[in-house]
Coordinates of C-alpha atoms in Angstrom, one line a residue:
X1 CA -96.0 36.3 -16.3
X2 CA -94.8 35.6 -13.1
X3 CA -94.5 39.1 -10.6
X4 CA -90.3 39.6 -10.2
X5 CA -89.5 40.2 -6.9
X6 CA -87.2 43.1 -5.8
X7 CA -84.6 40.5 -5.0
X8 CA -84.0 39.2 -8.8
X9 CA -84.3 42.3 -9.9
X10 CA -81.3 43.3 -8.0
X11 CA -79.6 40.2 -8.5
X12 CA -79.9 40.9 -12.5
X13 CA -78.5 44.3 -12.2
X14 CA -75.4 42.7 -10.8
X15 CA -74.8 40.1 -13.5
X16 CA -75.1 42.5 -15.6
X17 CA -72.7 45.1 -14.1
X18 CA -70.2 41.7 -13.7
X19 CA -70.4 41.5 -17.6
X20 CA -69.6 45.0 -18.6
X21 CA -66.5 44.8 -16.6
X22 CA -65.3 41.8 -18.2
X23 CA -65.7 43.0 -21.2
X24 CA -63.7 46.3 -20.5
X25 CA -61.0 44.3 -18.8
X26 CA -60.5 41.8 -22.3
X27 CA -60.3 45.2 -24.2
X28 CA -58.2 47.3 -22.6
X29 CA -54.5 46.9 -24.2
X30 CA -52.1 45.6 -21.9
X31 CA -49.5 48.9 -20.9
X32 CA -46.4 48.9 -23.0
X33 CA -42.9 48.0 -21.6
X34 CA -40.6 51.2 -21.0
X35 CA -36.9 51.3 -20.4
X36 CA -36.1 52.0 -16.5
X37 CA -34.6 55.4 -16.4
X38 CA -30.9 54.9 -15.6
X39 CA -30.9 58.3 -14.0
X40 CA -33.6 56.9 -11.3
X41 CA -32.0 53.3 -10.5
X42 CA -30.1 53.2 -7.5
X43 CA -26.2 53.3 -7.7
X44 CA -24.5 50.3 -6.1
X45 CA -22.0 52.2 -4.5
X46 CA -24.4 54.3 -3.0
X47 CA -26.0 51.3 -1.7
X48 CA -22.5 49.9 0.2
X49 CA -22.4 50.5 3.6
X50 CA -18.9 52.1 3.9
X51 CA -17.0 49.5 5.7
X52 CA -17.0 47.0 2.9
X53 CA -14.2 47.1 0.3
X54 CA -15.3 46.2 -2.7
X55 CA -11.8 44.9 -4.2
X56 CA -10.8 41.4 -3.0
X57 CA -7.9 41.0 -1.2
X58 CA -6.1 37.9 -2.5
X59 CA -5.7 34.3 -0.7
X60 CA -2.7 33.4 -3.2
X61 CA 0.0 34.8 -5.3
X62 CA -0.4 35.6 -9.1
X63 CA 0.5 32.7 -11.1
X64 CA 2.4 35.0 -13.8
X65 CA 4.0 36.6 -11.3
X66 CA 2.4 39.9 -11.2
X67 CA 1.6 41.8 -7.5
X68 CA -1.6 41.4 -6.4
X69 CA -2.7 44.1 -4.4
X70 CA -4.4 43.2 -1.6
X71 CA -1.5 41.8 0.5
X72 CA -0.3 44.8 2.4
X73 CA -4.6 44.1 3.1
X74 CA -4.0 41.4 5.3
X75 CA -1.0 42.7 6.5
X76 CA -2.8 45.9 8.1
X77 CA -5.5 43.7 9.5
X78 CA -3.4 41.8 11.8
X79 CA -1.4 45.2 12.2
X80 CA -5.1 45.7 14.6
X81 CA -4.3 42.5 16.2
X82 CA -0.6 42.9 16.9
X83 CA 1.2 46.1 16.4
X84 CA 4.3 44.3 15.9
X85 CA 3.2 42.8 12.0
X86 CA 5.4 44.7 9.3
X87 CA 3.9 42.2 6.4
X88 CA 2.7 39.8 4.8
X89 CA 4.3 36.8 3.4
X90 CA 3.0 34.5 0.5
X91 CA 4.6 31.7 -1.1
X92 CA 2.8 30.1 -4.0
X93 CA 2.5 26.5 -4.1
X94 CA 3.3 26.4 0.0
X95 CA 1.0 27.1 2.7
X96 CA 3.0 29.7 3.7
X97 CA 1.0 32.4 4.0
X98 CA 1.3 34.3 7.2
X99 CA 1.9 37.5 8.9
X100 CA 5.6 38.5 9.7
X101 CA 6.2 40.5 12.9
X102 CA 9.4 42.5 13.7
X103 CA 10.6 42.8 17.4
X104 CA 13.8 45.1 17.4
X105 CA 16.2 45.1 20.4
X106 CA 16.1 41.9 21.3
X107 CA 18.4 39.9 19.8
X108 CA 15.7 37.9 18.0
X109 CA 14.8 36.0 20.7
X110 CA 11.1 37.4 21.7
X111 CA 9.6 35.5 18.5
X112 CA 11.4 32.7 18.5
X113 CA 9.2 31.0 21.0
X114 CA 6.2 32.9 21.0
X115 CA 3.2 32.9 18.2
X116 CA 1.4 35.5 16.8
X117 CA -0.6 36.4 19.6
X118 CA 3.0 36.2 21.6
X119 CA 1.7 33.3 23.6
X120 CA 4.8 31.5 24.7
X121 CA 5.1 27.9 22.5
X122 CA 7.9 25.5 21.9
X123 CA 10.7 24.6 24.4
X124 CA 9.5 28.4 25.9
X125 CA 6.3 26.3 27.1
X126 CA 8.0 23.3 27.7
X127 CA 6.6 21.4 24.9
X128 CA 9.1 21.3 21.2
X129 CA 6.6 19.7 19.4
X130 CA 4.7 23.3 19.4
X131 CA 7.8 24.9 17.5
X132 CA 5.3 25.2 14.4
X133 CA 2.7 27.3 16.1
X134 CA 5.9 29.9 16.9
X135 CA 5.2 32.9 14.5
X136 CA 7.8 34.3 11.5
X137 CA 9.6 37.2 12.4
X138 CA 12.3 39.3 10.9
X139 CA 15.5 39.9 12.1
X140 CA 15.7 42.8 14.7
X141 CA 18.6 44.4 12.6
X142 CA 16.2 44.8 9.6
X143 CA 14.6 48.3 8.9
X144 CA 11.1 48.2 9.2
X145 CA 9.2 51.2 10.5
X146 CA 10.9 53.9 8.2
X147 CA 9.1 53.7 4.8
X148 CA 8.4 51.5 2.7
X149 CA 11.4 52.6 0.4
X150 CA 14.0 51.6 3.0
X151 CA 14.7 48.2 3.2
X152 CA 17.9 47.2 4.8
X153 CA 20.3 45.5 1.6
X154 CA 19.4 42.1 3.9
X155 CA 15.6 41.6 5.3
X156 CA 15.8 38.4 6.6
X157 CA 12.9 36.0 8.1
X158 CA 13.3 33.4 10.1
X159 CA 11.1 30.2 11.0
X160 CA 10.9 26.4 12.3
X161 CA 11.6 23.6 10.2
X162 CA 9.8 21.0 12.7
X163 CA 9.8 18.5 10.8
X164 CA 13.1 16.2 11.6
X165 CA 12.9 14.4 8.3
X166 CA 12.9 17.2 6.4
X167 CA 9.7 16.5 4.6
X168 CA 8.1 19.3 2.3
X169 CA 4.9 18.9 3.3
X170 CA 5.5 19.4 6.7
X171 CA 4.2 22.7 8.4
X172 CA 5.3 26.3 8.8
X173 CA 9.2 27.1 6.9
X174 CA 9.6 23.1 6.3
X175 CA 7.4 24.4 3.0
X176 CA 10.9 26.2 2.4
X177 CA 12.0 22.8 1.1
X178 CA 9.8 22.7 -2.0
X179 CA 12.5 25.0 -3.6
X180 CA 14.7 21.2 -3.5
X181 CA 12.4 20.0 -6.0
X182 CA 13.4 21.7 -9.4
X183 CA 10.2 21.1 -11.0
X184 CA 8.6 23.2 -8.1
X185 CA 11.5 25.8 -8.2
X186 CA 10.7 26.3 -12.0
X187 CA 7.0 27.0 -11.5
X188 CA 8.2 29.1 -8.5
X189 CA 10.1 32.4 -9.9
X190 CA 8.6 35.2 -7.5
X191 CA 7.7 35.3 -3.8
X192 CA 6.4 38.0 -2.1
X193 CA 6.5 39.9 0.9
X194 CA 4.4 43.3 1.2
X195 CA 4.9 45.4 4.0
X196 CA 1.4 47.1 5.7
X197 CA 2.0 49.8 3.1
X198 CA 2.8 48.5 -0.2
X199 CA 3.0 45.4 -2.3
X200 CA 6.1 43.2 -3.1
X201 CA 7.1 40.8 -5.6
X202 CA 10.7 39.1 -4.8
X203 CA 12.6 37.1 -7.3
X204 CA 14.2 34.2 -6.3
X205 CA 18.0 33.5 -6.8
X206 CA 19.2 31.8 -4.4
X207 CA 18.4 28.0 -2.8
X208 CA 21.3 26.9 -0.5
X209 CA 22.4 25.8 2.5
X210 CA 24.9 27.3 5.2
X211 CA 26.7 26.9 8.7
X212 CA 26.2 29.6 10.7
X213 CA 29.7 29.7 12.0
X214 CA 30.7 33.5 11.8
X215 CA 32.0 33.4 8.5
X216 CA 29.3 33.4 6.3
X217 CA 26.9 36.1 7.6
X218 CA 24.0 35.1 5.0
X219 CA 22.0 37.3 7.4
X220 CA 23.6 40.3 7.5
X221 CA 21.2 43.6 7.2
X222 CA 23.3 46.0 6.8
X223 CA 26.7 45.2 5.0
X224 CA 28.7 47.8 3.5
X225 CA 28.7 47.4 -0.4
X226 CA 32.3 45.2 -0.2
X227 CA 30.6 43.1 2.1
X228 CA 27.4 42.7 0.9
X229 CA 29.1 41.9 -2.4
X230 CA 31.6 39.5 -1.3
X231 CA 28.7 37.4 1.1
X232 CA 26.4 36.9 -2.2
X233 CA 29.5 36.5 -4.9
X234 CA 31.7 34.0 -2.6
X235 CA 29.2 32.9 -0.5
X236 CA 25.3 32.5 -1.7
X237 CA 25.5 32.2 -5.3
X238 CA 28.7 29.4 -4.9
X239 CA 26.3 27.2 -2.6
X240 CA 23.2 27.5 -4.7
X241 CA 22.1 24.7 -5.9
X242 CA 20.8 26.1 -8.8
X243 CA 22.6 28.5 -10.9
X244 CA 19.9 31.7 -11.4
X245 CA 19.7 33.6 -14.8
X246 CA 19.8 37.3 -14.0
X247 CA 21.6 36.9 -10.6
X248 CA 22.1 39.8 -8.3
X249 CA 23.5 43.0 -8.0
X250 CA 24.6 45.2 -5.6
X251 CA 22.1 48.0 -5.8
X252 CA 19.5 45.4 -5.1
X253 CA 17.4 44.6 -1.8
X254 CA 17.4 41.7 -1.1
X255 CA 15.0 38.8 1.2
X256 CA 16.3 35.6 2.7
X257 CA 14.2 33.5 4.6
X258 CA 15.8 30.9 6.7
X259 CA 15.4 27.7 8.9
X260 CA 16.7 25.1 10.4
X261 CA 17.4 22.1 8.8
X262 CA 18.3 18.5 9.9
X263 CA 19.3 16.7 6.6
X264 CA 22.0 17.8 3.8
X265 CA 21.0 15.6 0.8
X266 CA 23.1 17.6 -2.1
X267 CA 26.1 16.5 0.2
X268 CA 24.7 13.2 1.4
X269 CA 24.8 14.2 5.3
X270 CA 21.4 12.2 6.1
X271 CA 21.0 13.6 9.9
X272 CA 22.3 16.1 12.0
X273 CA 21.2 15.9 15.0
X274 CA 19.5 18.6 16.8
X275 CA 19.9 21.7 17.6
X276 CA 22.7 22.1 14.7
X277 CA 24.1 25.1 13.4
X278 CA 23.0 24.6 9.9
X279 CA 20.6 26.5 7.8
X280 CA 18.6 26.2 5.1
X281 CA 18.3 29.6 2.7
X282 CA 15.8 30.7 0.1
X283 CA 16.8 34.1 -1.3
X284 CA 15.3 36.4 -3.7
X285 CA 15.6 40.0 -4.4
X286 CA 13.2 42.9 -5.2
X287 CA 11.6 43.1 -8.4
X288 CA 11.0 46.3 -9.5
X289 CA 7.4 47.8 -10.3
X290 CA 6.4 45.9 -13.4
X291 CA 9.0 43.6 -14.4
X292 CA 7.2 40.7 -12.3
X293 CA 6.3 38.8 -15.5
X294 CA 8.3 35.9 -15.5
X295 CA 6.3 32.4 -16.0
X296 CA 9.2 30.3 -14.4
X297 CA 12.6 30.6 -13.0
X298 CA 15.0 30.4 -15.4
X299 CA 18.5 28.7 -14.6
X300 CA 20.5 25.7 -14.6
X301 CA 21.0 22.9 -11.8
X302 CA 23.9 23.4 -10.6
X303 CA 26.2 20.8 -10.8
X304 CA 28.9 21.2 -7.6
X305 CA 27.3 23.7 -5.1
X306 CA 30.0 24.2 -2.4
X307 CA 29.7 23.0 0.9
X308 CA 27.9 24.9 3.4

C-alpha cells in the first residue's frame, strides 16, 4: 500500500465532514408556520404620515342622490387659494364642477370678468371669447360668511352661457341647458352646492326662463315672506317648463343659478341678439339631511309655460 500523504488525508477529513452535514440538513424538520401576532403587526394608521386623509373626496355627485361628503373638501382647498371661495358646486351629468366665490359690496361686478385667480378675462381683457374662463360667483346680496345655517331665502349664482347657439355641450353655465332635455332633467333630481363647511344636496324645481326687467326679481336674496312667495307662485313655478312634484314652500332656502341665454325655443324666439336682458334659470331648493333619495325628478312637462 501506497504511503498517504498529509494532503489526502486532509482532503478525506473534509469529504467527510461535507457528508455529515448533508445528512443533518435532509433530517432536520422544516420549522412549522405560526400565525403573526396581531398585537406585533404595524397599524396602518400609525404608518400615515398625518397630512394624508384617508377618505376620498368625491369628483362627482351621488347617483341616488345622497351627499357625498367630501365637497365642502374641495371647497376649503381653493379657500387656500382664494379667500373669496364660499363652495363648491357639482352638477351631475355636466362638467360643472367648480368653485363658487362671493364678492360682497360690489354690485356683482368684480366676478363678472375676472376668473378664479381674479385675472381680468372677457370684454374686461378685451377679448369676449374668454367669457368662459370668467369664474361663478354668487350674488353679493347672498349671506355667506355667517354659518352655514344662514342662507339668504335666495342664494343665487351666476355664470356665462358663451356659447351663441345655445348648445349644451358648450362650456361653463351653457351645461345649464341640459335641464331642456327631459330625459336628462329626469336622471337629474338633486344638485349640489356645499359651502367650505358643510355638504349640500338641492332639489331641483324649477327650469325656466325670464326677463330681467324689474318685475320679476328671480334673484332676490332676501324677500319678505309675501314676496318671496308671490316671485316663486306667480312667477317661477308659472314659467317652468316642467311642472315639479313636491314644489316649494316658503320655509324653504332656496338656489338659482342663472345665465344668459341667446335662444327661447319653448317660445320659438330663435336669436336674440347680444347682450339681451334674458335669462335662463335652474332652481332647486334645500333638501333636508336625509331625504336626498330620489332616483329621478318626478313631474310633468308642462304644457303652456308663460312667457318670460
Amino acid at each position: 500500500m501506497k504511503n498517504i500523504t498529509l494532503k489526502q488525508i486532509l482532503a478525506i477529513i473534509l469529504a467527510a465532514a461535507i457528508t455529515a452535514a448533508l445528512a443533518a440538513c435532509a433530517s432536520e424538520p422544516e420549522p412549522a408556520f405560526t400565525e403573526p401576532d396581531p398585537a406585533q403587526e404595524p397599524q396602518i394608521a400609525d404608518t400615515l404620515p398625518a397630512f394624508i386623509n384617508i377618505l376620498p373626496i368625491p369628483t362627482a355627485a351621488s347617483e341616488v342622490g345622497v351627499v357625498n361628503n367630501g365637497f365642502h373638501l374641495l371647497a376649503r382647498e381653493k379657500f387656500d387659494e382664494n379667500s373669496d371661495t364660499v363652495g363648491w358646486l357639482n352638477i351631475p351629468g355636466t362638467v360643472i364642477d367648480d368653485p363658487i366665490v362671493w364678492y360682497p359690496g360690489d354690485v356683482n361686478a368684480y366676478y363678472l370678468y375676472r376668473d378664479f385667480n381674479k385675472t381680468p378675462v372677457g370684454t374686461a381683457a378685451g377679448n369676449a371669447g374668454n367669457n368662459y374662463l370668467a369664474a361663478y360667483f354668487a350674488d353679493f346680496r347672498s349671506n355667506m360668511r355667517d354659518g352655514t345655517n344662514n342662507f339668504t331665502r335666495n342664494t343665487t349664482i351666476y355664470g356665462h352661457n358663451v356659447d351663441l347657439a345655445d348648445n349644451p355641450d358648450g362650456r361653463a353655465f351653457a351645461q345649464l341647458l341640459k335641464f331642456l332635455d327631459e330625459d336628462f332633467a329626469r336622471k337629474t333630481p338633486y344638485i349640489y352646492f356645499s359651502t367650505t363647511e358643510e355638504d349640500f344636496a338641492w332639489e331641483v324645481f324649477a327650469v325656466f326662463y325670464a326677463l330681467v326687467d324689474g318685475n320679476f326679481n328671480y334673484h332676490r336674496p332676501n324677500d319678505d315672506l309675501r314676496e318671496f312667495e308671490s316671485v316663486i307662485v306667480e312667477g317661477v313655478l308659472p314659467r317652468s317648463i316642467y311642472n315639479y312634484e313636491g314644489g316649494v314652500t316658503a320655509d324653504d332656502k332656496i338656489i338659482a343659478l342663472s345665465t344668459c341665454t341667446y335662444t327661447i325655443p319653448i317660445h320659438n324666439i330663435s336669436f336674440l341678439g347680444y347682450p339681451n336682458n334674458y335669462r335662463y334659470v335652474v332652481m332647486a331648493k334645500l333638501v333636508k339631511p336625509g331625504h336626498a333619495t330620489l332616483t329621478e325628478a318626478r313631474f310633468t312637462v308642462n304644457p303652456s309655460p308663460k312667457a318670460p
